[in-house]
PDB file of C-alpha atoms in Angstrom:
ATOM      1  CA  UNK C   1       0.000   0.000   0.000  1.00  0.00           C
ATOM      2  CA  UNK C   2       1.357   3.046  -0.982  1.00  0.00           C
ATOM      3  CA  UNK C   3       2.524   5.447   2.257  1.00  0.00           C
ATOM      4  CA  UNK C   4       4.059   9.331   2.894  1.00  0.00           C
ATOM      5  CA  UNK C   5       7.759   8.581   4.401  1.00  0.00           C
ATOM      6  CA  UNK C   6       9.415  11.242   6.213  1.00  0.00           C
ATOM      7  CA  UNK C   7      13.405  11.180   7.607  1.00  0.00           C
ATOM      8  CA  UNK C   8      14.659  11.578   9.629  1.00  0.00           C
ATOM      9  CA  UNK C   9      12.395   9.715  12.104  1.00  0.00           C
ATOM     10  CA  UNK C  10      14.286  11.795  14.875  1.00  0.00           C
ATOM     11  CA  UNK C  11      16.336  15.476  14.861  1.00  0.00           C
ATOM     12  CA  UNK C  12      18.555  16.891  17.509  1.00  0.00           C
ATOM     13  CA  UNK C  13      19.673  20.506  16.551  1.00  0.00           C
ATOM     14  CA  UNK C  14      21.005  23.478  18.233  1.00  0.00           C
ATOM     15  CA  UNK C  15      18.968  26.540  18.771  1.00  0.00           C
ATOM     16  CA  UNK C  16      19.748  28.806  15.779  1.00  0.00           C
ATOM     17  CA  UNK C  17      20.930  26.279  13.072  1.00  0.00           C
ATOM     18  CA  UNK C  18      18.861  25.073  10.327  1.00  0.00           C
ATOM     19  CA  UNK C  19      17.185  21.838   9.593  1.00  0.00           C
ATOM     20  CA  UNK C  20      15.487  20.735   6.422  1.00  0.00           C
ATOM     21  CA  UNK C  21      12.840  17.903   7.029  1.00  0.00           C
ATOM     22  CA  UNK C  22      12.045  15.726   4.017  1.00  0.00           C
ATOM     23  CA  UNK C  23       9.223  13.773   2.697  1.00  0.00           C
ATOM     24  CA  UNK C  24       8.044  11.474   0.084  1.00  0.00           C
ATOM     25  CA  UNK C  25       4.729  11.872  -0.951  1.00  0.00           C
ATOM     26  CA  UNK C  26       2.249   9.533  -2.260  1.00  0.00           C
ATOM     27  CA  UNK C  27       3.166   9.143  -5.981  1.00  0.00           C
ATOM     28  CA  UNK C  28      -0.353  10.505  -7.826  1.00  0.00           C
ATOM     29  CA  UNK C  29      -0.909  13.357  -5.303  1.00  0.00           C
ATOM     30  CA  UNK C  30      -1.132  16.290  -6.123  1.00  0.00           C
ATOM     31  CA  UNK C  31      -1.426  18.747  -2.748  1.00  0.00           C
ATOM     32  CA  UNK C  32       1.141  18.748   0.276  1.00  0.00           C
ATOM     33  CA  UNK C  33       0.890  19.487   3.550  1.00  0.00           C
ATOM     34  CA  UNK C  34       2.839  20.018   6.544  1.00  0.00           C
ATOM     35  CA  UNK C  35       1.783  19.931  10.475  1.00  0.00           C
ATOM     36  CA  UNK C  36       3.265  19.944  13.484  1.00  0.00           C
ATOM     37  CA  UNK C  37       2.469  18.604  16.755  1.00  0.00           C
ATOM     38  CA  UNK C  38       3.895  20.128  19.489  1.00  0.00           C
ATOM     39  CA  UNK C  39       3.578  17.827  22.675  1.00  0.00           C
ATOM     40  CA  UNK C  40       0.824  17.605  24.630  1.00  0.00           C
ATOM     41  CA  UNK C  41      -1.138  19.729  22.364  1.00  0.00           C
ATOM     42  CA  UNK C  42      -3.328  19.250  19.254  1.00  0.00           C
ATOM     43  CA  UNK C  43      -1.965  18.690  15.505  1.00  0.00           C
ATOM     44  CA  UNK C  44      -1.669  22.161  13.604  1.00  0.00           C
ATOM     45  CA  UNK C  45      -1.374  22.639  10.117  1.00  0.00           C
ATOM     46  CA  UNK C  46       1.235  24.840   8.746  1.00  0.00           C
ATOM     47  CA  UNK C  47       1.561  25.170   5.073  1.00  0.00           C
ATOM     48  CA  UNK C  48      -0.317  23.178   1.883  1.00  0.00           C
ATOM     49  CA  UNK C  49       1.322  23.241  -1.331  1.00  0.00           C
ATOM     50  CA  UNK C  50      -0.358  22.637  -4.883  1.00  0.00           C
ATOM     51  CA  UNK C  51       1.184  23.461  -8.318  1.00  0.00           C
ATOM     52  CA  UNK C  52       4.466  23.984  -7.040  1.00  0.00           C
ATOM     53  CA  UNK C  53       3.578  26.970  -5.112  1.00  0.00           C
ATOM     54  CA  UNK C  54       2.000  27.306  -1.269  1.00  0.00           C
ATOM     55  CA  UNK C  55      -1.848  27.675  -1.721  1.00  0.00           C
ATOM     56  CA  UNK C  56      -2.054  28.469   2.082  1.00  0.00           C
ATOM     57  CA  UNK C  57      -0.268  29.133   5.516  1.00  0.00           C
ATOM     58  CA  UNK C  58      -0.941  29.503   9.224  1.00  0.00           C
ATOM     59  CA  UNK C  59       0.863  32.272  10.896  1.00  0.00           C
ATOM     60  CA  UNK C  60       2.871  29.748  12.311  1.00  0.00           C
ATOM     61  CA  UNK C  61       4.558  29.711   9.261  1.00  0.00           C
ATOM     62  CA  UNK C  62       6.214  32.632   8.856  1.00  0.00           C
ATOM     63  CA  UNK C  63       9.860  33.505   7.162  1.00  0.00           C
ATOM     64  CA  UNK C  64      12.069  31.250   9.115  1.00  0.00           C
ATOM     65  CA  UNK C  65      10.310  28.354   6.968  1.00  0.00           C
ATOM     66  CA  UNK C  66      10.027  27.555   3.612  1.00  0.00           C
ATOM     67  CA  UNK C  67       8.847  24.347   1.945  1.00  0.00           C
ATOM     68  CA  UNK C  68      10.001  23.445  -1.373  1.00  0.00           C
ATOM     69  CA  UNK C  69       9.650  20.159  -3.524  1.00  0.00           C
ATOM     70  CA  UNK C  70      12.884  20.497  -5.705  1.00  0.00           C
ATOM     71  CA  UNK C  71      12.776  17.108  -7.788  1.00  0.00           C
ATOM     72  CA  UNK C  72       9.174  16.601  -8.251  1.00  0.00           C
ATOM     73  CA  UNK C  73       9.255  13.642  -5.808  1.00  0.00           C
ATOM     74  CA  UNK C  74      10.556  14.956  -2.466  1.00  0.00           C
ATOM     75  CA  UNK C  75       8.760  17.534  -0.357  1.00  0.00           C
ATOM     76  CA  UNK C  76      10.829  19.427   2.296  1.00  0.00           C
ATOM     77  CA  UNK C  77      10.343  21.573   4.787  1.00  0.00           C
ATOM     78  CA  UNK C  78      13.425  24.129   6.103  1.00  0.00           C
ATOM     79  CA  UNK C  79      13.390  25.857   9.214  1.00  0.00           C
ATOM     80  CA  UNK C  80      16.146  28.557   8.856  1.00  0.00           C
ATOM     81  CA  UNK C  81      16.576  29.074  12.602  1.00  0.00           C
ATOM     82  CA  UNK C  82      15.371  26.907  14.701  1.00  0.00           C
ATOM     83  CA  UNK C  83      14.015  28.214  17.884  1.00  0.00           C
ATOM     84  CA  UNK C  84      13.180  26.230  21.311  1.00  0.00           C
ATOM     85  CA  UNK C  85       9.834  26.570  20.999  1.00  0.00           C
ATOM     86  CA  UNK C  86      10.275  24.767  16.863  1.00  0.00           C
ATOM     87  CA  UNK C  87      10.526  21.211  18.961  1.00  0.00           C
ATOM     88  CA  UNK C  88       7.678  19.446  17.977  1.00  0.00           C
ATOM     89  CA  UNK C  89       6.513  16.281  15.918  1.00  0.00           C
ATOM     90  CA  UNK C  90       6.818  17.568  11.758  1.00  0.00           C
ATOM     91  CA  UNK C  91       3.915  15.432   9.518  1.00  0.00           C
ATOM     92  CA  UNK C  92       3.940  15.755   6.371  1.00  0.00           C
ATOM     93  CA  UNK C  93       0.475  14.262   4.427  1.00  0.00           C
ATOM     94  CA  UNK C  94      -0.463  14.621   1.023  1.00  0.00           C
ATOM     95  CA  UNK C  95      -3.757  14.113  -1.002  1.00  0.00           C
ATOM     96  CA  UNK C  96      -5.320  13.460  -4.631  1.00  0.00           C
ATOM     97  CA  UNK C  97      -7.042  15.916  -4.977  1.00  0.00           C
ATOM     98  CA  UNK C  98      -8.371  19.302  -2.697  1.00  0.00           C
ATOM     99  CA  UNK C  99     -11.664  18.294  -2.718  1.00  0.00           C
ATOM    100  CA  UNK C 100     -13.595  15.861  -0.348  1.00  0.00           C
ATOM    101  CA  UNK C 101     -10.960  12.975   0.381  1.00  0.00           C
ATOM    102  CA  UNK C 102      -8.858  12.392   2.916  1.00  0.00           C
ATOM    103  CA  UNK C 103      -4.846  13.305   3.594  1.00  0.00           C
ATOM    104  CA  UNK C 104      -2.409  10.824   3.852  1.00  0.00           C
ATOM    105  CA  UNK C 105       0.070  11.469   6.733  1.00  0.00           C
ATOM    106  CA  UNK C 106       3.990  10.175   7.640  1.00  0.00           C
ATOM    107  CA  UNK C 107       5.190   9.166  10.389  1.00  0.00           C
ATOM    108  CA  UNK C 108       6.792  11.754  11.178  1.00  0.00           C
ATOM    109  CA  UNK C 109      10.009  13.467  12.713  1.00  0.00           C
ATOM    110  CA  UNK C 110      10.754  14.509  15.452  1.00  0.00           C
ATOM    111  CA  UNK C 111      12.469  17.632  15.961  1.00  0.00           C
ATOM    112  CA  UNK C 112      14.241  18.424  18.815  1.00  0.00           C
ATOM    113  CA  UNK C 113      15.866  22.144  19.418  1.00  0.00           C
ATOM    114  CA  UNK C 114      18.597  21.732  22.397  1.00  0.00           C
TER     115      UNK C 114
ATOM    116  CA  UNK B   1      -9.328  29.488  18.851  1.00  0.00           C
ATOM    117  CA  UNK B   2     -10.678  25.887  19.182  1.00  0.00           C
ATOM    118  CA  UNK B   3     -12.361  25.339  16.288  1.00  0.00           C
ATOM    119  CA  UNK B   4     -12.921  21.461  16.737  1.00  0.00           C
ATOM    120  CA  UNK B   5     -13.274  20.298  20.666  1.00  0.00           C
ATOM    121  CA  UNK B   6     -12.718  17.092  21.889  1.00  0.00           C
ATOM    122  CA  UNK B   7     -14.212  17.711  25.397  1.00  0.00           C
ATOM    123  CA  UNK B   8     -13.162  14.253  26.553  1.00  0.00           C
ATOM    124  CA  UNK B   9      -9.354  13.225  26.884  1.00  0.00           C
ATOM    125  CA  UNK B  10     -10.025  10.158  27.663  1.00  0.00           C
ATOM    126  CA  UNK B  11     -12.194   6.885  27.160  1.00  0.00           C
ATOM    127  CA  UNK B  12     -12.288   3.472  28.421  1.00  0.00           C
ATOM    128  CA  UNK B  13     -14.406   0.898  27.186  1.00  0.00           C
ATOM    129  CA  UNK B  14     -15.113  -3.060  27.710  1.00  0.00           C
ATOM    130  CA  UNK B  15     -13.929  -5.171  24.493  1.00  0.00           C
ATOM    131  CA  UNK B  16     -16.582  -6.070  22.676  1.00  0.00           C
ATOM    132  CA  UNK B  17     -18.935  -2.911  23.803  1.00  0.00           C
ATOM    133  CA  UNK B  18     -19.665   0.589  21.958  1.00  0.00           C
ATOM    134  CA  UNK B  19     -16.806   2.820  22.054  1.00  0.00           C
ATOM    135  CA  UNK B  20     -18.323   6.654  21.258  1.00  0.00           C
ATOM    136  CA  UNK B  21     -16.559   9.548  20.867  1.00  0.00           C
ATOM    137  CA  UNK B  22     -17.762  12.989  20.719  1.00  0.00           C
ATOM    138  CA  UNK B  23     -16.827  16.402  18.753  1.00  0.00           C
ATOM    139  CA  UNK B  24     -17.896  19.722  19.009  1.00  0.00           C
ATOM    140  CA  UNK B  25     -17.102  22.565  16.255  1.00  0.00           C
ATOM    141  CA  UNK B  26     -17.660  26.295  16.307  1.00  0.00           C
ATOM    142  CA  UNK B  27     -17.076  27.009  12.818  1.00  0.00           C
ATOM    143  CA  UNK B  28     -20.081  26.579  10.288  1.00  0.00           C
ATOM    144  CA  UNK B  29     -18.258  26.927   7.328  1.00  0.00           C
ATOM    145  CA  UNK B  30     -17.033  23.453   7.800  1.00  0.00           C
ATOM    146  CA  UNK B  31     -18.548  21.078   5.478  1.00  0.00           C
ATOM    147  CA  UNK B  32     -16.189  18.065   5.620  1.00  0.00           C
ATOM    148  CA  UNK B  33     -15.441  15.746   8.784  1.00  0.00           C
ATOM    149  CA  UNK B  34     -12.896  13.141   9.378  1.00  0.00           C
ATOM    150  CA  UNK B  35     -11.862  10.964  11.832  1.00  0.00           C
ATOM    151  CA  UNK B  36      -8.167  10.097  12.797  1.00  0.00           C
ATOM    152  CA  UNK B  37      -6.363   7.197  14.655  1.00  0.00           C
ATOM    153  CA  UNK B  38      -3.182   7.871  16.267  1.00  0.00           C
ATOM    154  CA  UNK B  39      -0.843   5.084  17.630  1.00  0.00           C
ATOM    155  CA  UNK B  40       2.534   6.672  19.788  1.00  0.00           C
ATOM    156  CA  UNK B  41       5.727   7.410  17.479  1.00  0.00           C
ATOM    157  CA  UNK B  42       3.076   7.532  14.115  1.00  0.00           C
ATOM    158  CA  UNK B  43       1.408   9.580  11.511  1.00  0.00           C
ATOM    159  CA  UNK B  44      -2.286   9.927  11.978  1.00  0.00           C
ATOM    160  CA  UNK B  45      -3.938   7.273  10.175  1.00  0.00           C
ATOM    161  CA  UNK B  46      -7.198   8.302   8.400  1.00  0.00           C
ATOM    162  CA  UNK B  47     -10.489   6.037   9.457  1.00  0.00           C
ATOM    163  CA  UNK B  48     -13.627   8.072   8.183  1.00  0.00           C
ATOM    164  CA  UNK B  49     -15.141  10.654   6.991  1.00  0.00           C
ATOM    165  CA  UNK B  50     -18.480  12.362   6.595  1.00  0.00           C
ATOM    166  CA  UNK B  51     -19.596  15.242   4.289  1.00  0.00           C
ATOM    167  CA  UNK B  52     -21.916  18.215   5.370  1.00  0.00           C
ATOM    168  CA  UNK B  53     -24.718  17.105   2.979  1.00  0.00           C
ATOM    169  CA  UNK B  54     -25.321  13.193   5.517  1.00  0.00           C
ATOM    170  CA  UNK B  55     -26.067  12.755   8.502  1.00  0.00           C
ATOM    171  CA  UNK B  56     -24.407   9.456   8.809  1.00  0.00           C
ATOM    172  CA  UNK B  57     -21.585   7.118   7.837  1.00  0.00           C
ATOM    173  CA  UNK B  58     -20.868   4.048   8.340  1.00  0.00           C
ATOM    174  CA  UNK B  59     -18.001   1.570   7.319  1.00  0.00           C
ATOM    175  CA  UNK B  60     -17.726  -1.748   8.885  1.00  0.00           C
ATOM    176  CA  UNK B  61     -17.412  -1.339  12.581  1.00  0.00           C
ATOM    177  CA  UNK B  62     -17.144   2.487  12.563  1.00  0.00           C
ATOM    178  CA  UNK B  63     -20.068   4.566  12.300  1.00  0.00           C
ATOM    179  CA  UNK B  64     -19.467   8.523  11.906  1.00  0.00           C
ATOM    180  CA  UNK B  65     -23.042  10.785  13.034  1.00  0.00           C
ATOM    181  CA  UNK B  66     -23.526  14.511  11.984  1.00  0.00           C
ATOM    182  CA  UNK B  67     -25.813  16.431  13.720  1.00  0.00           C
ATOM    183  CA  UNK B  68     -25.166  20.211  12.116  1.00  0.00           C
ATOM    184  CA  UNK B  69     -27.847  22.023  13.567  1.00  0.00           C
ATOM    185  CA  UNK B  70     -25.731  21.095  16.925  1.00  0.00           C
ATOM    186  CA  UNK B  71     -22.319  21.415  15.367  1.00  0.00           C
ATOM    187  CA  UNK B  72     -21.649  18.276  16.808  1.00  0.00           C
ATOM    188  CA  UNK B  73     -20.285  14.648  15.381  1.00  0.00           C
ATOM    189  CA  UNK B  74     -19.049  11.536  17.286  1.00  0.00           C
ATOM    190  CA  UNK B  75     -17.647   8.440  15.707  1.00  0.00           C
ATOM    191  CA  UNK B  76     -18.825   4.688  16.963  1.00  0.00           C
ATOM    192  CA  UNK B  77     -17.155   1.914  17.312  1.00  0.00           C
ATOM    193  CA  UNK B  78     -18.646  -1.192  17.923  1.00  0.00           C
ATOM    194  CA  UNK B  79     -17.912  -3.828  19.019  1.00  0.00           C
ATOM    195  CA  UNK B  80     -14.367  -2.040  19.888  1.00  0.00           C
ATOM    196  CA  UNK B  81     -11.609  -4.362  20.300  1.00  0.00           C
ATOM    197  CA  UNK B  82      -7.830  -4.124  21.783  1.00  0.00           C
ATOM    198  CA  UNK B  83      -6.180  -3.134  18.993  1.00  0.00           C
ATOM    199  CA  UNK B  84      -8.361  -0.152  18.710  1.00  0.00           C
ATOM    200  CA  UNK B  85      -7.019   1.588  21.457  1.00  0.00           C
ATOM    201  CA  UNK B  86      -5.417   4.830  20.547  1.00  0.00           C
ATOM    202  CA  UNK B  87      -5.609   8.595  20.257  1.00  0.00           C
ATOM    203  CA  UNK B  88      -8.460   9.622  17.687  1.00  0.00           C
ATOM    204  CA  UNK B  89      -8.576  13.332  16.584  1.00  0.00           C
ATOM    205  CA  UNK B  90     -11.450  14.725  14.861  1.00  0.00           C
ATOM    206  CA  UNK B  91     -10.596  16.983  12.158  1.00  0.00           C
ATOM    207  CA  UNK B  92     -12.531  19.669   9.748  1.00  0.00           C
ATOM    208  CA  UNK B  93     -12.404  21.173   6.664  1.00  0.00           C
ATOM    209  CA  UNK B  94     -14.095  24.284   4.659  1.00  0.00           C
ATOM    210  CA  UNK B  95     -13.510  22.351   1.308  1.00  0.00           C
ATOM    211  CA  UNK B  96     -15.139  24.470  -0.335  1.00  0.00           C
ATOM    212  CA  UNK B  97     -14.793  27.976   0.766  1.00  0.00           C
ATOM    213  CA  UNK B  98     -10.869  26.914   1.909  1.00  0.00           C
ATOM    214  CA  UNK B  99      -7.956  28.077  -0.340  1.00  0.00           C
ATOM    215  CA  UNK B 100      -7.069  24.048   0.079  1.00  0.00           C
ATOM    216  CA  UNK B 101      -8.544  21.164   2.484  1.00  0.00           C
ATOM    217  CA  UNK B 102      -6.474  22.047   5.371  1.00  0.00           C
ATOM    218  CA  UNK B 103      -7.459  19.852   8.205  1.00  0.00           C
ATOM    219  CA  UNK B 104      -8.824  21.719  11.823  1.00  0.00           C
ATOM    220  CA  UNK B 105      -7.993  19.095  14.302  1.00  0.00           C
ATOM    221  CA  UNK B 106      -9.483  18.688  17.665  1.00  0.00           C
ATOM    222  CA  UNK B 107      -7.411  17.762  20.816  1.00  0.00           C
ATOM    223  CA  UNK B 108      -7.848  14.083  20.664  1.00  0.00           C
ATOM    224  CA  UNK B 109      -9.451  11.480  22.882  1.00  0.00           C
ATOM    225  CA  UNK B 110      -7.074   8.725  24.432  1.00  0.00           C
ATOM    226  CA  UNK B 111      -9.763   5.576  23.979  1.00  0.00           C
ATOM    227  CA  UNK B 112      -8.177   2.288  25.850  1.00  0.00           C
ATOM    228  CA  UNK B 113     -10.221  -1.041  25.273  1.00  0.00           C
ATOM    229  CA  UNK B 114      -9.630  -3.490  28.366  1.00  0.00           C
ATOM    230  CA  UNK B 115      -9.426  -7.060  27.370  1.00  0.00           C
TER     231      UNK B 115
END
């Protein structure tokens, strides 16, 4: 069955340096997504992505990210400067189509900001 | 802003009884309702969903109810084994007055079926 894979599972980093997270979306989909989960709390979305360009954000997602998917395969997300408060769980999902079906999610990674 | 409520963290139920879980939403402009399974260290793993237009859902031993006069949805399980014991998140969507699908997820209900 085909699934979203994300690496790394797991992401130490000091406070200030950047991190890329990556992900493989399902193969026919056509819009990407990336949440976060910080612990204890609920999953928020971030960013979705369609037609090579972000269709929508959350003011959580503000400069010091970007999302890109370079290849046409790969879907990243870069923090520039990670913060403390940036440790969370990172899920990428992706779906067919925008309409009424549901997103696919990874497993995610966790990021950790020492 | 809590869009989507899951007003109960936490469920336990008798294997082989109803498991029901219960969501609340605030926003009207949702018209599309999923339900979520969560197992520690994993992705959310989609198990339903329900569109604005029914009022129910059903796939094999999950049942989804919409009641949109209330604003208010629950998901049954029945009869709930083991193995369904897990975090399940509601979520919501404005599919079609959203930029995209984005999902609206509620706080999530710890359910643990005892043997």
């Amino acid at each position: 069955e085909p699934e979203v894979t994300q690496t790394p599972s797991h992401q130490v980093t000091q406070m200030g340096q950047e991190v890329i997270l990556r992900c493989v979306p399902i193969s026919n989909h056509l819009y990407f997504y990336w949440y976060r989960q910080i612990l204890g709390q609920k999953v928020e979305f971030l960013v979705s992505f369609y037609n090579n360009e972000i269709s929508e954000k959350s003011e959580i997602f503000d400069d010091q990210f970007s999302v890109e998917r370079p290849d046409g395969s790969n879907f990243t997300l870069k923090i520039r400067s990670t913060k403390l408060e940036d440790s969370a769980m990172y899920f990428c999902a992706s779906g067919y189509r925008g309409g009424d079906t549901e997103a696919f999610f990874g497993q995610g990674t966790r990021l950790t900001v020492v | 802003d809590q869009q989507v409520k899951q007003n109960s963290p936490s469920l336990s139920v008798q294997e082989g009884r109803i498991s029901i879980l219960n969501c609340d939403y605030t926003n009207s402009m949702f018209d599309y309702f999923l339900w979520y399974k969560k197992y520690p260290a994993e992705g959310p793993t989609f198990l339903i969903s329900i569109s604005s237009i029914k009022d129910k859902n059903e796939d094999g031993r999950f049942t989804v109810f919409l009641n949109k006069s209330a604003k208010h949805l629950s998901l049954h399980i029945v009869p709930s084994q083991p193995g369904d014991s897990a975090v399940y998140f509601c979520a919501a969507s404005d599919i079609y007055g959203g930029a995209t699908n984005k999902l609206i997820f509620g706080t999530g209900t710890l359910l643990a079926v005892q043997p």
